[in-house]
Short mmCIF file of C-alpha atoms in Angstrom, two decimals:
data_model
loop_
_atom_site.label_atom_id
_atom_site.label_comp_id
_atom_site.label_asym_id
_atom_site.label_seq_id
_atom_site.Cartn_x
_atom_site.Cartn_y
_atom_site.Cartn_z
CA GLY D 1143 -0.11 -0.14 0.17
CA GLU D 1144 0.70 3.84 -0.28
CA ASP D 1145 2.62 5.28 2.54
CA VAL D 1146 3.28 9.12 2.51
CA GLU D 1147 5.36 11.40 4.19
CA GLN D 1148 5.42 15.66 4.82
CA SER D 1149 7.47 17.36 6.88
CA LEU D 1150 4.97 19.06 9.73
CA PHE D 1151 5.78 22.74 10.18
CA LEU D 1152 6.67 25.57 7.82
CA SER D 1153 7.08 29.06 8.56
CA VAL D 1154 6.95 31.85 5.92
CA ARG D 1155 6.26 35.49 5.64
CA GLU D 1156 3.54 36.59 3.68
CA GLY D 1157 4.33 37.49 0.35
CA ASP D 1158 6.43 35.12 0.04
CA SER D 1159 6.22 31.77 -1.76
CA SER D 1160 5.55 28.64 0.10
CA VAL D 1161 6.56 25.28 -0.87
CA ILE D 1162 4.93 22.14 0.78
CA ASN D 1163 7.01 19.17 0.00
CA CYS D 1164 5.70 14.84 0.35
CA THR D 1165 7.21 11.98 -0.76
CA TYR D 1166 4.98 8.66 -1.64
CA THR D 1167 6.02 4.83 -1.96
CA ASP D 1168 3.50 4.02 -4.18
CA SER D 1169 4.96 4.07 -8.34
CA SER D 1170 1.64 2.85 -9.18
CA SER D 1171 -0.27 5.80 -7.88
CA THR D 1172 -1.99 7.16 -10.63
CA TYR D 1173 -3.10 10.73 -9.03
CA LEU D 1174 -1.79 12.58 -6.35
CA TYR D 1175 -3.44 15.71 -4.14
CA TRP D 1176 -2.87 17.91 -2.15
CA TYR D 1177 -5.61 18.81 0.58
CA LYS D 1178 -6.12 22.09 2.85
CA GLN D 1179 -7.75 21.96 6.15
CA GLU D 1180 -8.50 25.34 8.12
CA PRO D 1181 -8.85 25.04 12.06
CA GLY D 1182 -12.20 22.69 12.76
CA ALA D 1183 -12.78 22.21 9.81
CA GLY D 1184 -13.24 19.12 7.16
CA LEU D 1185 -10.64 19.07 4.27
CA GLN D 1186 -10.60 21.11 0.82
CA LEU D 1187 -9.35 19.69 -2.49
CA LEU D 1188 -6.93 22.41 -3.46
CA THR D 1189 -5.32 20.58 -6.32
CA TYR D 1190 -4.32 17.35 -7.68
CA ILE D 1191 -1.78 15.92 -10.76
CA PHE D 1192 -1.92 13.10 -13.21
CA SER D 1193 0.90 10.41 -12.53
CA ASN D 1194 1.72 11.33 -16.64
CA MET D 1195 2.27 15.04 -15.71
CA ASP D 1196 5.34 16.72 -14.30
CA MET D 1197 3.51 19.98 -13.49
CA LYS D 1198 0.00 21.40 -13.01
CA GLN D 1199 -0.18 25.36 -12.64
CA ASP D 1200 -3.91 26.24 -11.10
CA GLN D 1201 -3.71 30.29 -10.01
CA ARG D 1202 -1.30 30.81 -7.44
CA LEU D 1203 -0.70 26.81 -6.88
CA THR D 1204 2.21 24.95 -8.61
CA VAL D 1205 2.15 21.26 -8.35
CA LEU D 1206 5.60 19.63 -9.43
CA LEU D 1207 6.06 15.87 -9.66
CA ASN D 1208 9.29 13.99 -9.73
CA LYS D 1209 8.21 10.36 -10.46
CA LYS D 1210 11.87 9.24 -10.09
CA ASP D 1211 12.40 10.35 -6.64
CA LYS D 1212 8.48 9.89 -5.80
CA HIS D 1213 8.40 13.25 -4.95
CA LEU D 1214 5.37 15.87 -5.04
CA SER D 1215 5.64 19.65 -4.05
CA LEU D 1216 2.83 22.37 -3.97
CA ARG D 1217 4.45 25.82 -4.23
CA ILE D 1218 1.99 28.78 -3.19
CA ALA D 1219 2.82 32.37 -4.93
CA ASP D 1220 2.35 35.53 -2.94
CA THR D 1221 1.06 33.61 0.50
CA GLN D 1222 -1.17 35.68 2.61
CA THR D 1223 -2.19 34.88 5.84
CA GLY D 1224 -5.52 33.39 4.98
CA ASP D 1225 -3.11 30.43 3.81
CA SER D 1226 -2.27 29.48 7.11
CA ALA D 1227 -3.91 26.07 7.33
CA ILE D 1228 -2.65 22.27 7.28
CA TYR D 1229 -1.77 20.80 4.28
CA PHE D 1230 -1.91 16.91 3.23
CA CYS D 1231 -0.75 15.04 0.12
CA ALA D 1232 -2.82 12.00 -0.44
CA GLY D 1233 -2.18 8.95 -3.28
CA PRO D 1234 -4.46 5.84 -3.93
CA SER D 1235 -3.58 3.08 -2.09
CA GLY D 1236 -2.28 1.05 -4.83
CA ALA D 1237 -3.26 0.76 -8.89
CA GLY D 1238 -6.95 0.86 -9.01
CA SER D 1239 -7.87 1.70 -5.01
CA TYR D 1240 -10.50 4.09 -4.48
CA GLN D 1241 -9.16 4.66 -1.12
CA LEU D 1242 -7.22 7.74 -0.37
CA THR D 1243 -3.78 7.41 2.00
CA PHE D 1244 -2.82 10.65 3.64
CA GLY D 1245 0.46 12.05 4.88
CA LYS D 1246 0.31 13.37 8.41
CA GLY D 1247 -0.17 17.21 7.07
CA THR D 1248 2.21 20.16 7.17
CA LYS D 1249 1.23 23.03 8.97
CA LEU D 1250 1.53 26.36 7.30
CA SER D 1251 2.41 29.05 9.67
CA VAL D 1252 2.61 32.88 7.62
CA ILE D 1253 3.90 35.69 9.26
CA PRO D 1254 2.24 38.99 8.59
CA GLU Q 521 -25.14 22.13 -6.30
CA THR Q 522 -24.97 21.43 -2.53
CA GLY Q 523 -21.88 20.35 -0.86
CA VAL Q 524 -21.44 17.26 1.68
CA THR Q 525 -22.91 17.76 4.87
CA GLN Q 526 -22.67 15.71 8.20
CA SER Q 527 -24.17 15.48 11.32
CA PRO Q 528 -24.15 15.96 14.42
CA THR Q 529 -21.24 18.71 14.25
CA HIS Q 530 -20.50 17.17 17.84
CA LEU Q 531 -20.63 14.22 19.67
CA ILE Q 532 -19.88 13.03 23.07
CA LYS Q 533 -20.23 9.55 24.18
CA THR Q 534 -19.30 7.23 27.02
CA ARG Q 535 -17.18 4.11 26.72
CA GLY Q 536 -19.20 0.94 25.44
CA GLN Q 537 -21.76 3.30 24.02
CA GLN Q 538 -22.86 2.67 19.89
CA VAL Q 539 -23.02 5.77 17.99
CA THR Q 540 -24.63 6.35 14.52
CA LEU Q 541 -23.16 9.79 12.23
CA ARG Q 542 -24.70 10.41 9.05
CA CYS Q 543 -23.31 11.97 5.83
CA SER Q 544 -24.99 13.67 2.90
CA SER Q 545 -23.24 13.13 -0.38
CA GLN Q 546 -22.82 16.09 -3.20
CA SER Q 547 -25.58 16.30 -5.63
CA GLY Q 548 -24.62 14.05 -7.99
CA HIS Q 549 -22.36 11.94 -6.04
CA ASN Q 550 -23.15 8.37 -5.61
CA THR Q 551 -19.93 7.39 -4.05
CA VAL Q 552 -19.39 7.96 0.05
CA SER Q 553 -15.96 7.32 1.46
CA TRP Q 554 -15.39 7.54 5.48
CA TYR Q 555 -12.24 8.77 7.26
CA GLN Q 556 -11.23 8.67 10.47
CA GLN Q 557 -8.59 11.74 11.62
CA ALA Q 558 -7.19 11.37 15.47
CA LEU Q 559 -5.98 14.30 16.61
CA GLY Q 560 -2.65 15.44 14.86
CA GLN Q 561 -2.86 12.73 12.22
CA GLY Q 562 -3.97 12.66 8.57
CA PRO Q 563 -7.21 11.11 7.64
CA GLN Q 564 -7.43 6.94 7.64
CA PHE Q 565 -9.53 5.41 5.39
CA ILE Q 566 -12.63 3.54 7.27
CA PHE Q 567 -14.57 2.07 4.11
CA GLN Q 568 -16.31 3.50 1.05
CA TYR Q 569 -19.79 2.92 -0.30
CA TYR Q 570 -21.02 2.70 -3.97
CA ARG Q 571 -24.37 2.28 -4.79
CA GLU Q 572 -25.49 1.13 -1.53
CA GLU Q 573 -22.41 -2.03 -1.66
CA GLU Q 574 -19.35 -1.25 0.14
CA ASN Q 575 -16.66 -0.97 -2.30
CA GLY Q 576 -13.55 -1.09 -0.34
CA ARG Q 577 -12.44 -1.50 3.53
CA GLY Q 578 -9.38 -0.04 5.63
CA ASN Q 579 -8.13 -1.63 8.71
CA PHE Q 580 -11.15 -0.94 11.07
CA PRO Q 581 -12.28 -3.25 13.13
CA PRO Q 582 -16.00 -4.95 12.75
CA ARG Q 583 -17.49 -2.90 15.22
CA PHE Q 584 -17.37 -0.06 12.53
CA SER Q 585 -20.12 -0.66 9.83
CA GLY Q 586 -22.09 1.66 7.38
CA LEU Q 587 -24.78 2.00 5.04
CA GLN Q 588 -25.42 3.78 1.88
CA PHE Q 589 -29.37 4.82 1.18
CA PRO Q 590 -30.97 4.88 -1.95
CA ASN Q 591 -30.04 8.72 -2.21
CA TYR Q 592 -26.69 7.95 -1.96
CA SER Q 593 -27.21 9.49 1.94
CA SER Q 594 -24.36 7.07 4.06
CA GLU Q 595 -24.80 6.24 7.85
CA LEU Q 596 -21.52 5.25 10.02
CA ASN Q 597 -21.83 3.18 13.10
CA VAL Q 598 -19.65 2.40 15.65
CA ASN Q 599 -20.10 0.13 18.04
CA ALA Q 600 -18.72 -0.45 21.74
CA LEU Q 601 -17.19 2.28 21.12
CA GLU Q 602 -13.26 2.69 22.85
CA LEU Q 603 -11.58 5.73 24.04
CA ASP Q 604 -9.14 5.92 20.97
CA ASP Q 605 -12.70 5.91 18.86
CA SER Q 606 -12.49 10.04 19.68
CA ALA Q 607 -11.29 11.54 16.48
CA LEU Q 608 -12.70 13.99 13.21
CA TYR Q 609 -14.51 11.68 11.25
CA LEU Q 610 -15.07 12.90 7.85
CA CYS Q 611 -17.30 11.93 5.17
CA ALA Q 612 -15.89 12.57 1.05
CA SER Q 613 -18.62 11.86 -1.78
CA SER Q 614 -17.37 11.49 -5.13
CA LEU Q 615 -18.86 10.19 -9.10
CA GLY Q 616 -18.56 6.72 -9.85
CA VAL Q 617 -15.90 4.66 -9.50
CA GLY Q 618 -12.52 4.85 -11.29
CA ARG Q 619 -10.79 7.82 -12.34
CA SER Q 620 -13.51 10.10 -11.37
CA SER Q 621 -13.75 8.53 -7.82
CA TYR Q 622 -11.01 10.24 -7.29
CA GLU Q 623 -12.16 13.71 -6.67
CA GLN Q 624 -13.34 12.60 -3.60
CA TYR Q 625 -15.28 15.95 -1.64
CA PHE Q 626 -14.75 16.49 2.02
CA GLY Q 627 -18.05 17.59 4.23
CA PRO Q 628 -17.12 19.33 7.85
CA GLY Q 629 -16.96 16.14 10.01
CA THR Q 630 -18.23 15.28 13.46
CA ARG Q 631 -16.00 15.52 16.37
CA LEU Q 632 -16.81 12.27 18.16
CA THR Q 633 -15.49 12.02 21.86
CA VAL Q 634 -15.78 9.17 23.86
CA THR Q 635 -14.80 9.46 27.51
#
C-alpha cells in the first residue's frame, strides 16, 4: 500500500512563496492530491495531478511531480495569511484503489 | 449545488456505547467514503460505499459498519466505543468509481469524543 511522508511545519512571511513537500512510496499511483484543512474544518480539495504530468499550475498553486524520486511538491505564490492551514498530500492505496492514503499534514504558518 | 453535509457536528459518548454518524453526499455523487482523523494525524480510510454496496475497507475492526441509502446518503455506525475512537470523522463523496472517484469532496466532519 501507499505510504506518504510530509514535513510537519513550515513558516513563511506574507508575500513570500511557500513550498510544501511530500514523498510517496507507491509508483503505481495514478493521481496525487493536495488538500487544505483549516482549524475545525473538513478537507478542501486544492488540486491534483495525474501521474503522466510533471507540473500543473492553477492560479497561485503550482504542483511539481518527480516520479523518479516519488516526490511531490506544492508551491503557493504570494502567500497570504488566509493560506495558514494544514496541507495534506494524498495518494490512492495501490493501482485502481479508491481509498486515499494521507500524510500527517504540513502546518503552514504565515507571518504578517 | 449542495456540498457534503454531516451530522451531528459534535458528539460525546461513553465507552461501550454505540454511535451513528450521518452524511449527505454532494448533489449528483453516488459514492461515499468515510475517514477517521485522530488529533494531529492525517485521515485514515475506513470504508467506501458505491450504490449501496461496500466497495473497499481499510484496517478497521467489524464494530465499524456502514450503510448507504438509495438517495446515496450514508451512515457510519460504531459499536462498543473505545477511548481511541475519539476523533474527527470525515465523510467524502465522489462520482462513480474509477478515475472520477478520485475527486473526493469532504464534509466538515463530526467530532466524536469518547469518555
